[in-house]
Amino acid sequence: MSRRYSIWALARNALSHHENWPKAWRSPEPKPAYDALIIGGGGHGLAAAYYLAKLHGMTNIAVLERGWIGGGNTGRNTTIVRSNYLLDENAHFYEHSLKLWEGLSEDLNYNVMFSQRKVINTCHTLGEREATVRRYNSMRLRGIDAEFLTREDLARLEPAMNLSQDVRYPIVCALAQPRGGTARHDAVAWGFARGADSLGVDIIQNCEVTGIDRDPVSGAVIGVQTTRGAIKAPKIGIAVAGHSSQVAAMAGVRLPIESHLLQAFVSEPVKPFLNTVVSTGAAHFYISQTDKGEVLLGGELDGYNSYSQRGSLPSIEHVIASATEMFPRIGRLRFMRQWAGVMDMTMDGSPIIGKLPVPGLYMSGGWCYGGFKATPGSGWCLAWTIAKDEPHPLNAGHTLERFRTSHMIDEKGAGPFPKAH
Amino acid sequence: MLLIPCPWCGPRDETEFVYGEAAVNRPSDPNSLSNQEWTEHLYFRENPKGEHTERWFHRAGCHRWFSVRRNTVTHVISAAWPPGQEPKP
């Protein structure tokens, strides 16, 4: 079992040349039955297991992961955390998640390197400026921090930014959330895994779920078939991101989700020159500098349905072209790594967290490409929903039913369309 | 980069095209649909991991829509056809 990390543990282990640190979590054999199962050992699934054990006393549970924990989208994102949403349901949910982030390292006894360095959204037209002021006002009315930035503010905050008006997308102004920032993505998965494990949760890796068993009379879930045998459980939570459609289909549930590719890239490490996270809707990219000094860049979807986890070159060219316009000095950097994640894109751009139309089956999915910042909040809400068999007010609007009753949570106002976020 | 076989112009680079959407057949009699059927039509998708039929638009070419069958894991395109002329599998 893991022991508490502290300066004393560091000193004690220094005496043995750091060769005797205990494993951060166990690798148990699956038991034949649990009180609940979480399918998917990414950040969301591990967080759900952690909060189920910690806040709801459900410790006889297991997380089933097809590969290794945090090897999916948790390890394939740009680590941005923010809560600058317009609509009620999303604003309150993401703000709750942001508050969990603020205490997460202490709660988990694991440094997730949460850095509230400010998230800036630049605006490039007067129309966008109006929408930004509206969003700023809606955030402030809900008690969420926000700042309206002029070009002079931007010049002071990000000296490397090209504020010239003689470019394709001249910057007009910007919206900032000072409490937004980044976190270390792997540490989030490892911290939640270690936290859940220490409360008694079994984390079972290399265990692919191949079927969901249901009671022939009531239709309720009774367990799963896996590559490591059958496991019984009366409650099952699905947190599998890009493969939500496939896993839900095992229980006969169809979802309003398409799977698309999103790419990100990192450069070689350089001295610090970016102070915040900068994103732009007009030119389609977001950029930050990691603690190691790498410039981390992401953009928009590749554009067509895919599970390949490989990105295409036109998207890379598009992102780099936009980024070098706003930050010309990155034009001489060399890029080291590129990766693509499979995004579960819903038809209104907002997630589905809640009960599915099969008794005992729950999901947290449809994260579009904003799932990382939601990790603690998603786990927290999924855990509540599984434990109480009803949604918390924070995720009461994020139902699958909303598509049937026309209560869409459509931040873009763009209609049925699987490419919003 | 995909090489997409436009039925009219032949194989061209992906950058000449716009991806439309999954090939969803429009209801033949919209007035007779129930709410449930409208919901299914508007929002719910098969989202297959494998062969996928989709619509593309040749923006930098003939400006025509057509259908493509593409594998969503390997990206291999096995067929492309003009509207209403789907080949027998």
PDB file of C-alpha atoms in Angstrom, chain A residues 67-302:
ATOM      1  CA  GLY A  67      -4.595  -0.742 -21.677  1.00  0.00           C
ATOM      2  CA  TRP A  68      -2.734   1.106 -18.961  1.00  0.00           C
ATOM      3  CA  ILE A  69      -4.155   3.880 -16.804  1.00  0.00           C
ATOM      4  CA  GLY A  70      -3.946   7.357 -18.267  1.00  0.00           C
ATOM      5  CA  GLY A  71      -2.823   5.981 -21.645  1.00  0.00           C
ATOM      6  CA  GLY A  72      -5.774   7.396 -23.585  1.00  0.00           C
ATOM      7  CA  ASN A  73      -6.914  10.980 -23.794  1.00  0.00           C
ATOM      8  CA  THR A  74      -5.620  11.746 -20.274  1.00  0.00           C
ATOM      9  CA  GLY A  75      -2.154  11.438 -21.795  1.00  0.00           C
ATOM     10  CA  ARG A  76      -3.145  13.123 -25.087  1.00  0.00           C
ATOM     11  CA  ASN A  77      -4.330  16.640 -24.340  1.00  0.00           C
ATOM     12  CA  THR A  78      -3.108  20.174 -23.830  1.00  0.00           C
ATOM     13  CA  THR A  79      -3.761  20.178 -20.050  1.00  0.00           C
ATOM     14  CA  ILE A  80      -5.815  23.375 -19.988  1.00  0.00           C
ATOM     15  CA  VAL A  81      -8.101  24.026 -16.999  1.00  0.00           C
ATOM     16  CA  ARG A  82     -10.730  26.801 -17.090  1.00  0.00           C
ATOM     17  CA  SER A  83     -14.402  27.481 -16.363  1.00  0.00           C
ATOM     18  CA  ASN A  84     -15.221  30.356 -18.739  1.00  0.00           C
ATOM     19  CA  TYR A  85     -18.543  29.023 -19.999  1.00  0.00           C
ATOM     20  CA  LEU A  86     -21.653  30.900 -21.047  1.00  0.00           C
ATOM     21  CA  LEU A  87     -24.575  28.622 -20.214  1.00  0.00           C
ATOM     22  CA  ASP A  88     -25.807  27.854 -16.702  1.00  0.00           C
ATOM     23  CA  GLU A  89     -25.354  24.083 -16.702  1.00  0.00           C
ATOM     24  CA  ASN A  90     -21.795  24.190 -17.998  1.00  0.00           C
ATOM     25  CA  ALA A  91     -20.700  27.249 -16.020  1.00  0.00           C
ATOM     26  CA  HIS A  92     -21.688  25.804 -12.642  1.00  0.00           C
ATOM     27  CA  PHE A  93     -20.347  22.353 -13.445  1.00  0.00           C
ATOM     28  CA  TYR A  94     -16.942  23.555 -14.690  1.00  0.00           C
ATOM     29  CA  GLU A  95     -16.614  26.056 -11.866  1.00  0.00           C
ATOM     30  CA  HIS A  96     -17.163  23.229  -9.380  1.00  0.00           C
ATOM     31  CA  SER A  97     -14.487  21.269 -11.206  1.00  0.00           C
ATOM     32  CA  LEU A  98     -12.099  24.239 -11.071  1.00  0.00           C
ATOM     33  CA  LYS A  99     -12.642  24.517  -7.318  1.00  0.00           C
ATOM     34  CA  LEU A 100     -11.790  20.830  -6.946  1.00  0.00           C
ATOM     35  CA  TRP A 101      -8.599  21.446  -8.966  1.00  0.00           C
ATOM     36  CA  GLU A 102      -7.600  24.192  -6.544  1.00  0.00           C
ATOM     37  CA  GLY A 103      -7.445  21.739  -3.647  1.00  0.00           C
ATOM     38  CA  LEU A 104      -6.545  18.610  -5.575  1.00  0.00           C
ATOM     39  CA  SER A 105      -2.820  18.237  -4.849  1.00  0.00           C
ATOM     40  CA  GLU A 106      -3.482  18.533  -1.114  1.00  0.00           C
ATOM     41  CA  ASP A 107      -6.530  16.263  -1.237  1.00  0.00           C
ATOM     42  CA  LEU A 108      -4.658  13.525  -3.135  1.00  0.00           C
ATOM     43  CA  ASN A 109      -1.297  14.006  -1.373  1.00  0.00           C
ATOM     44  CA  TYR A 110       0.076  14.049  -4.909  1.00  0.00           C
ATOM     45  CA  ASN A 111       1.420  17.081  -6.739  1.00  0.00           C
ATOM     46  CA  VAL A 112      -0.682  17.511  -9.888  1.00  0.00           C
ATOM     47  CA  MET A 113       1.301  20.680 -10.635  1.00  0.00           C
ATOM     48  CA  PHE A 114      -1.827  22.794 -11.037  1.00  0.00           C
ATOM     49  CA  SER A 115      -0.602  26.166 -12.213  1.00  0.00           C
ATOM     50  CA  GLN A 116      -3.178  28.995 -12.286  1.00  0.00           C
ATOM     51  CA  ARG A 117      -1.301  31.078 -14.788  1.00  0.00           C
ATOM     52  CA  LYS A 118      -4.360  32.670 -16.479  1.00  0.00           C
ATOM     53  CA  VAL A 119      -6.194  31.545 -19.598  1.00  0.00           C
ATOM     54  CA  ILE A 120      -6.599  34.179 -22.314  1.00  0.00           C
ATOM     55  CA  ASN A 121      -9.029  34.036 -25.258  1.00  0.00           C
ATOM     56  CA  THR A 122      -8.218  36.577 -27.939  1.00  0.00           C
ATOM     57  CA  CYS A 123     -10.944  38.272 -30.015  1.00  0.00           C
ATOM     58  CA  HIS A 124     -10.384  39.298 -33.606  1.00  0.00           C
ATOM     59  CA  THR A 125     -13.557  41.052 -34.768  1.00  0.00           C
ATOM     60  CA  LEU A 126     -16.003  43.530 -33.275  1.00  0.00           C
ATOM     61  CA  GLY A 127     -18.700  40.855 -33.366  1.00  0.00           C
ATOM     62  CA  GLU A 128     -16.485  38.549 -31.355  1.00  0.00           C
ATOM     63  CA  ARG A 129     -15.859  41.414 -28.951  1.00  0.00           C
ATOM     64  CA  GLU A 130     -19.603  41.709 -28.295  1.00  0.00           C
ATOM     65  CA  ALA A 131     -19.873  37.968 -27.626  1.00  0.00           C
ATOM     66  CA  THR A 132     -16.867  38.200 -25.331  1.00  0.00           C
ATOM     67  CA  VAL A 133     -18.350  41.021 -23.278  1.00  0.00           C
ATOM     68  CA  ARG A 134     -21.521  38.963 -22.942  1.00  0.00           C
ATOM     69  CA  ARG A 135     -19.525  35.982 -21.735  1.00  0.00           C
ATOM     70  CA  TYR A 136     -17.514  38.177 -19.365  1.00  0.00           C
ATOM     71  CA  ASN A 137     -20.745  39.520 -17.855  1.00  0.00           C
ATOM     72  CA  SER A 138     -22.289  36.079 -17.507  1.00  0.00           C
ATOM     73  CA  MET A 139     -19.166  34.800 -15.738  1.00  0.00           C
ATOM     74  CA  ARG A 140     -19.017  37.747 -13.334  1.00  0.00           C
ATOM     75  CA  LEU A 141     -22.746  37.440 -12.550  1.00  0.00           C
ATOM     76  CA  ARG A 142     -22.125  33.876 -11.419  1.00  0.00           C
ATOM     77  CA  GLY A 143     -19.209  34.894  -9.230  1.00  0.00           C
ATOM     78  CA  ILE A 144     -16.613  33.381 -11.565  1.00  0.00           C
ATOM     79  CA  ASP A 145     -13.450  35.423 -12.080  1.00  0.00           C
ATOM     80  CA  ALA A 146     -12.960  37.086 -15.456  1.00  0.00           C
ATOM     81  CA  GLU A 147     -11.018  39.987 -16.918  1.00  0.00           C
ATOM     82  CA  PHE A 148     -11.509  42.003 -20.057  1.00  0.00           C
ATOM     83  CA  LEU A 149      -8.122  42.742 -21.623  1.00  0.00           C
ATOM     84  CA  THR A 150      -7.183  45.494 -24.054  1.00  0.00           C
ATOM     85  CA  ARG A 151      -4.282  45.257 -26.495  1.00  0.00           C
ATOM     86  CA  GLU A 152      -2.160  47.255 -24.009  1.00  0.00           C
ATOM     87  CA  ASP A 153      -2.909  44.651 -21.323  1.00  0.00           C
ATOM     88  CA  LEU A 154      -1.918  41.882 -23.727  1.00  0.00           C
ATOM     89  CA  ALA A 155       1.353  43.613 -24.613  1.00  0.00           C
ATOM     90  CA  ARG A 156       2.223  43.683 -20.916  1.00  0.00           C
ATOM     91  CA  LEU A 157       1.130  40.080 -20.191  1.00  0.00           C
ATOM     92  CA  GLU A 158       2.525  38.409 -23.306  1.00  0.00           C
ATOM     93  CA  PRO A 159       5.401  40.418 -24.803  1.00  0.00           C
ATOM     94  CA  ALA A 160       5.928  37.746 -27.472  1.00  0.00           C
ATOM     95  CA  MET A 161       2.441  38.239 -28.906  1.00  0.00           C
ATOM     96  CA  ASN A 162       2.161  39.894 -32.312  1.00  0.00           C
ATOM     97  CA  LEU A 163      -0.300  42.749 -31.776  1.00  0.00           C
ATOM     98  CA  SER A 164       0.227  44.274 -35.195  1.00  0.00           C
ATOM     99  CA  GLN A 165      -2.956  45.167 -37.065  1.00  0.00           C
ATOM    100  CA  ASP A 166      -1.324  44.177 -40.342  1.00  0.00           C
ATOM    101  CA  VAL A 167      -2.000  40.420 -40.037  1.00  0.00           C
ATOM    102  CA  ARG A 168      -4.726  38.021 -41.167  1.00  0.00           C
ATOM    103  CA  TYR A 169      -6.459  38.028 -37.759  1.00  0.00           C
ATOM    104  CA  PRO A 170      -5.592  41.286 -35.957  1.00  0.00           C
ATOM    105  CA  ILE A 171      -6.284  41.123 -32.228  1.00  0.00           C
ATOM    106  CA  VAL A 172      -9.032  43.454 -30.962  1.00  0.00           C
ATOM    107  CA  CYS A 173      -9.143  42.528 -27.277  1.00  0.00           C
ATOM    108  CA  ALA A 174      -9.275  39.443 -25.070  1.00  0.00           C
ATOM    109  CA  LEU A 175     -11.145  37.693 -22.276  1.00  0.00           C
ATOM    110  CA  ALA A 176      -9.090  36.196 -19.473  1.00  0.00           C
ATOM    111  CA  GLN A 177      -9.772  33.921 -16.549  1.00  0.00           C
ATOM    112  CA  PRO A 178      -6.984  34.446 -13.999  1.00  0.00           C
ATOM    113  CA  ARG A 179      -7.786  31.241 -12.072  1.00  0.00           C
ATOM    114  CA  GLY A 180      -7.485  29.150 -15.233  1.00  0.00           C
ATOM    115  CA  GLY A 181      -4.235  27.429 -16.083  1.00  0.00           C
ATOM    116  CA  THR A 182      -2.667  24.047 -16.639  1.00  0.00           C
ATOM    117  CA  ALA A 183      -1.956  20.854 -14.712  1.00  0.00           C
ATOM    118  CA  ARG A 184       0.357  17.888 -15.198  1.00  0.00           C
ATOM    119  CA  HIS A 185      -1.871  15.382 -17.014  1.00  0.00           C
ATOM    120  CA  ASP A 186      -0.079  12.140 -16.057  1.00  0.00           C
ATOM    121  CA  ALA A 187       0.065  13.195 -12.422  1.00  0.00           C
ATOM    122  CA  VAL A 188      -3.702  13.591 -12.419  1.00  0.00           C
ATOM    123  CA  ALA A 189      -4.219   9.962 -13.487  1.00  0.00           C
ATOM    124  CA  TRP A 190      -1.522   8.687 -11.127  1.00  0.00           C
ATOM    125  CA  GLY A 191      -2.720  10.794  -8.205  1.00  0.00           C
ATOM    126  CA  PHE A 192      -6.324   9.638  -8.518  1.00  0.00           C
ATOM    127  CA  ALA A 193      -5.172   6.023  -9.007  1.00  0.00           C
ATOM    128  CA  ARG A 194      -3.010   6.148  -5.900  1.00  0.00           C
ATOM    129  CA  GLY A 195      -5.770   7.870  -3.924  1.00  0.00           C
ATOM    130  CA  ALA A 196      -8.427   5.364  -4.993  1.00  0.00           C
ATOM    131  CA  ASP A 197      -6.132   2.391  -4.411  1.00  0.00           C
ATOM    132  CA  SER A 198      -5.283   3.521  -0.891  1.00  0.00           C
ATOM    133  CA  LEU A 199      -9.024   3.567  -0.114  1.00  0.00           C
ATOM    134  CA  GLY A 200      -9.342  -0.052  -1.281  1.00  0.00           C
ATOM    135  CA  VAL A 201     -10.366   0.351  -4.929  1.00  0.00           C
ATOM    136  CA  ASP A 202      -9.003  -2.369  -7.270  1.00  0.00           C
ATOM    137  CA  ILE A 203      -7.391  -0.886 -10.394  1.00  0.00           C
ATOM    138  CA  ILE A 204      -7.257  -3.617 -13.001  1.00  0.00           C
ATOM    139  CA  GLN A 205      -5.209  -2.852 -16.085  1.00  0.00           C
ATOM    140  CA  ASN A 206      -4.990  -4.846 -19.334  1.00  0.00           C
ATOM    141  CA  CYS A 207      -8.596  -5.849 -18.815  1.00  0.00           C
ATOM    142  CA  GLU A 208     -10.823  -5.075 -21.783  1.00  0.00           C
ATOM    143  CA  VAL A 209     -14.581  -5.161 -21.305  1.00  0.00           C
ATOM    144  CA  THR A 210     -16.088  -7.233 -24.136  1.00  0.00           C
ATOM    145  CA  GLY A 211     -19.723  -7.335 -23.077  1.00  0.00           C
ATOM    146  CA  ILE A 212     -22.225  -6.011 -20.555  1.00  0.00           C
ATOM    147  CA  ASP A 213     -24.546  -8.613 -19.004  1.00  0.00           C
ATOM    148  CA  ARG A 214     -28.148  -7.721 -18.243  1.00  0.00           C
ATOM    149  CA  ASP A 215     -30.887  -9.424 -16.267  1.00  0.00           C
ATOM    150  CA  PRO A 216     -33.250 -11.025 -18.796  1.00  0.00           C
ATOM    151  CA  VAL A 217     -36.334  -9.983 -16.832  1.00  0.00           C
ATOM    152  CA  SER A 218     -35.628  -6.502 -15.443  1.00  0.00           C
ATOM    153  CA  GLY A 219     -33.045  -5.487 -18.058  1.00  0.00           C
ATOM    154  CA  ALA A 220     -30.770  -4.161 -15.298  1.00  0.00           C
ATOM    155  CA  VAL A 221     -27.018  -4.623 -15.547  1.00  0.00           C
ATOM    156  CA  ILE A 222     -25.617  -7.565 -13.601  1.00  0.00           C
ATOM    157  CA  GLY A 223     -21.970  -7.557 -14.656  1.00  0.00           C
ATOM    158  CA  VAL A 224     -19.451  -7.514 -17.490  1.00  0.00           C
ATOM    159  CA  GLN A 225     -17.496  -9.951 -19.626  1.00  0.00           C
ATOM    160  CA  THR A 226     -13.816  -9.079 -19.862  1.00  0.00           C
ATOM    161  CA  THR A 227     -10.602 -10.462 -21.306  1.00  0.00           C
ATOM    162  CA  ARG A 228      -9.831 -11.513 -17.713  1.00  0.00           C
ATOM    163  CA  GLY A 229     -13.138 -13.272 -17.056  1.00  0.00           C
ATOM    164  CA  ALA A 230     -16.642 -12.332 -15.993  1.00  0.00           C
ATOM    165  CA  ILE A 231     -17.125  -9.819 -13.163  1.00  0.00           C
ATOM    166  CA  LYS A 232     -20.462  -9.215 -11.481  1.00  0.00           C
ATOM    167  CA  ALA A 233     -21.678  -5.823 -10.281  1.00  0.00           C
ATOM    168  CA  PRO A 234     -25.109  -4.200  -9.888  1.00  0.00           C
ATOM    169  CA  LYS A 235     -23.817  -0.761 -10.923  1.00  0.00           C
ATOM    170  CA  ILE A 236     -21.582   0.087 -13.859  1.00  0.00           C
ATOM    171  CA  GLY A 237     -20.175   3.482 -14.826  1.00  0.00           C
ATOM    172  CA  ILE A 238     -18.784   4.096 -18.316  1.00  0.00           C
ATOM    173  CA  ALA A 239     -15.956   6.639 -18.713  1.00  0.00           C
ATOM    174  CA  VAL A 240     -14.284   5.650 -21.957  1.00  0.00           C
ATOM    175  CA  ALA A 241     -14.177   8.891 -24.005  1.00  0.00           C
ATOM    176  CA  GLY A 242     -13.821   8.143 -27.723  1.00  0.00           C
ATOM    177  CA  HIS A 243     -15.175   4.597 -27.396  1.00  0.00           C
ATOM    178  CA  SER A 244     -18.381   5.599 -25.558  1.00  0.00           C
ATOM    179  CA  SER A 245     -20.512   4.499 -28.539  1.00  0.00           C
ATOM    180  CA  GLN A 246     -18.972   1.012 -28.578  1.00  0.00           C
ATOM    181  CA  VAL A 247     -19.258   0.360 -24.821  1.00  0.00           C
ATOM    182  CA  ALA A 248     -22.801   1.771 -24.558  1.00  0.00           C
ATOM    183  CA  ALA A 249     -23.793  -0.419 -27.524  1.00  0.00           C
ATOM    184  CA  MET A 250     -22.826  -3.480 -25.438  1.00  0.00           C
ATOM    185  CA  ALA A 251     -25.880  -2.649 -23.326  1.00  0.00           C
ATOM    186  CA  GLY A 252     -28.011  -1.764 -26.349  1.00  0.00           C
ATOM    187  CA  VAL A 253     -27.763   2.017 -25.824  1.00  0.00           C
ATOM    188  CA  ARG A 254     -27.263   4.389 -28.773  1.00  0.00           C
ATOM    189  CA  LEU A 255     -25.619   7.761 -28.188  1.00  0.00           C
ATOM    190  CA  PRO A 256     -25.683  11.145 -29.944  1.00  0.00           C
ATOM    191  CA  ILE A 257     -21.891  10.968 -30.274  1.00  0.00           C
ATOM    192  CA  GLU A 258     -19.341  10.795 -33.074  1.00  0.00           C
ATOM    193  CA  SER A 259     -15.644  10.049 -32.596  1.00  0.00           C
ATOM    194  CA  HIS A 260     -13.222  12.537 -34.131  1.00  0.00           C
ATOM    195  CA  LEU A 261      -9.485  13.210 -34.024  1.00  0.00           C
ATOM    196  CA  LEU A 262      -7.849  16.097 -32.230  1.00  0.00           C
ATOM    197  CA  GLN A 263      -4.123  16.687 -32.448  1.00  0.00           C
ATOM    198  CA  ALA A 264      -1.575  18.359 -30.237  1.00  0.00           C
ATOM    199  CA  PHE A 265       2.155  18.917 -30.562  1.00  0.00           C
ATOM    200  CA  VAL A 266       5.114  19.921 -28.409  1.00  0.00           C
ATOM    201  CA  SER A 267       8.308  21.647 -29.407  1.00  0.00           C
ATOM    202  CA  GLU A 268      11.802  21.255 -28.075  1.00  0.00           C
ATOM    203  CA  PRO A 269      12.178  22.915 -24.654  1.00  0.00           C
ATOM    204  CA  VAL A 270      13.259  26.551 -24.598  1.00  0.00           C
ATOM    205  CA  LYS A 271      13.610  29.264 -21.961  1.00  0.00           C
ATOM    206  CA  PRO A 272      10.326  30.608 -20.595  1.00  0.00           C
ATOM    207  CA  PHE A 273       8.725  33.196 -22.893  1.00  0.00           C
ATOM    208  CA  LEU A 274       4.991  32.418 -22.565  1.00  0.00           C
ATOM    209  CA  ASN A 275       3.389  33.396 -19.280  1.00  0.00           C
ATOM    210  CA  THR A 276      -0.218  32.275 -19.747  1.00  0.00           C
ATOM    211  CA  VAL A 277      -2.381  29.949 -21.808  1.00  0.00           C
ATOM    212  CA  VAL A 278      -3.498  31.733 -24.988  1.00  0.00           C
ATOM    213  CA  SER A 279      -6.273  30.511 -27.244  1.00  0.00           C
ATOM    214  CA  THR A 280      -8.093  31.938 -30.217  1.00  0.00           C
ATOM    215  CA  GLY A 281     -11.333  30.882 -31.816  1.00  0.00           C
ATOM    216  CA  ALA A 282     -10.795  32.804 -35.030  1.00  0.00           C
ATOM    217  CA  ALA A 283      -7.427  31.299 -35.889  1.00  0.00           C
ATOM    218  CA  HIS A 284      -8.126  27.912 -34.251  1.00  0.00           C
ATOM    219  CA  PHE A 285      -5.286  27.201 -31.900  1.00  0.00           C
ATOM    220  CA  TYR A 286      -4.203  27.288 -28.273  1.00  0.00           C
ATOM    221  CA  ILE A 287      -0.724  27.556 -26.891  1.00  0.00           C
ATOM    222  CA  SER A 288       1.087  27.351 -23.581  1.00  0.00           C
ATOM    223  CA  GLN A 289       4.576  26.566 -22.352  1.00  0.00           C
ATOM    224  CA  THR A 290       5.077  23.556 -20.120  1.00  0.00           C
ATOM    225  CA  ASP A 291       7.153  23.609 -16.957  1.00  0.00           C
ATOM    226  CA  LYS A 292       9.842  21.772 -18.935  1.00  0.00           C
ATOM    227  CA  GLY A 293       9.908  24.639 -21.455  1.00  0.00           C
ATOM    228  CA  GLU A 294       8.209  22.883 -24.358  1.00  0.00           C
ATOM    229  CA  VAL A 295       5.729  24.916 -26.377  1.00  0.00           C
ATOM    230  CA  LEU A 296       2.479  22.968 -26.342  1.00  0.00           C
ATOM    231  CA  LEU A 297       0.064  23.592 -29.207  1.00  0.00           C
ATOM    232  CA  GLY A 298      -3.342  22.282 -30.170  1.00  0.00           C
ATOM    233  CA  GLY A 299      -5.967  23.179 -32.716  1.00  0.00           C
ATOM    234  CA  GLU A 300      -9.261  22.007 -34.114  1.00  0.00           C
ATOM    235  CA  LEU A 301     -10.557  18.599 -35.110  1.00  0.00           C
ATOM    236  CA  ASP A 302      -9.102  16.880 -38.154  1.00  0.00           C
TER     237      ASP A 302
END
